[in-house]
Amino acid sequence: MADKVKLHPETPHQKRIFRIADDLRSGNIILLPTDTQYALACSYTSKKGIERIRMIRQLRNDHLLTLICDSLTGISKFARMGDDQFKVIKKLIPGPYTFVLPATKEVPRLLLNPKRQTIGFRVPDYPICQNLVEQLGDPLIATTARHPDYEGTEGNGTEDRKELFRRFEKQVDLIVDNEQPLPGEPSTIVDMSREDPVVIRAGKGYDKFLEVCAVADLNPVEA
């Protein structure tokens, strides 16, 4: 049964952040709130944690995984970006976006799309995530917390948050509870590894993304 840690979404208690970071350093996986939906997460260096997350979600090896970083500098260490991509991402983070970019050699091969050598990147506009990555000193690897036995049944509200916890409490090591209703809108996912951005999923913040692309003279296309 997973332990549970309650954190205020805006002012998370630092001692509790330290405790969660220690769990992650030990290779544990957590259920983590973000500025969009809850995620399954572990340290990006934990091979065992990554394999457990893939097993829980029943994911194929080519399923997009995401590195949660704390800044654009953090992304730059793990991704290759042209000037246009850099300018767009700089204006949109922190925020509810996942950017797919070519990975540098700093990213373990286990995390990459095997065909394209790409991975997703996020800098959530969410103090819990930012504090946790900063304290850990490394990015988190994450994917949306959907249980394969309950696909399509997610909703909103406190009762649904409790149900989400119940579904994962025997599969993760620690649950981070922000005591807030579940948000309904997922992140916007954009493949920035091509000449023009390719919108994989239009979610939260999509209108702002289009505005920034227009200023940068980029023409997003739908996947």
CSV table of N, CA and C in Angstrom, one decimal, residues 59-65 112-115:
chain,number,residue,atom,x,y,z
A,59,LEU,N,2.5,0.1,-21.5
A,59,LEU,CA,3.0,0.9,-22.6
A,59,LEU,C,3.9,0.2,-23.5
A,60,ARG,N,3.9,0.5,-24.8
A,60,ARG,CA,4.9,0.0,-25.7
A,60,ARG,C,6.1,0.8,-25.6
A,61,ASN,N,7.2,0.3,-26.1
A,61,ASN,CA,8.5,1.0,-26.0
A,61,ASN,C,8.5,2.3,-26.8
A,62,ASP,N,7.7,2.4,-27.8
A,62,ASP,CA,7.7,3.7,-28.6
A,62,ASP,C,6.7,4.7,-28.0
A,63,HIS,N,6.0,4.4,-26.9
A,63,HIS,CA,5.1,5.4,-26.3
A,63,HIS,C,5.9,6.6,-25.8
A,64,LEU,N,5.4,7.8,-26.1
A,64,LEU,CA,6.0,9.0,-25.7
A,64,LEU,C,6.1,9.1,-24.1
A,65,LEU,N,7.3,9.2,-23.6
A,65,LEU,CA,7.6,9.5,-22.2
A,65,LEU,C,8.0,11.0,-22.1
A,112,LEU,N,13.9,6.8,-25.0
A,112,LEU,CA,13.7,7.4,-26.3
A,112,LEU,C,12.7,6.7,-27.1
A,113,ASN,N,12.1,7.4,-28.0
A,113,ASN,CA,11.4,6.8,-29.2
A,113,ASN,C,12.4,6.1,-30.0
A,114,PRO,N,12.4,4.7,-30.1
A,114,PRO,CA,13.5,4.0,-30.8
A,114,PRO,C,13.7,4.3,-32.2
A,115,LYS,N,12.7,4.9,-32.9
A,115,LYS,CA,12.8,5.2,-34.3
A,115,LYS,C,13.4,6.6,-34.5
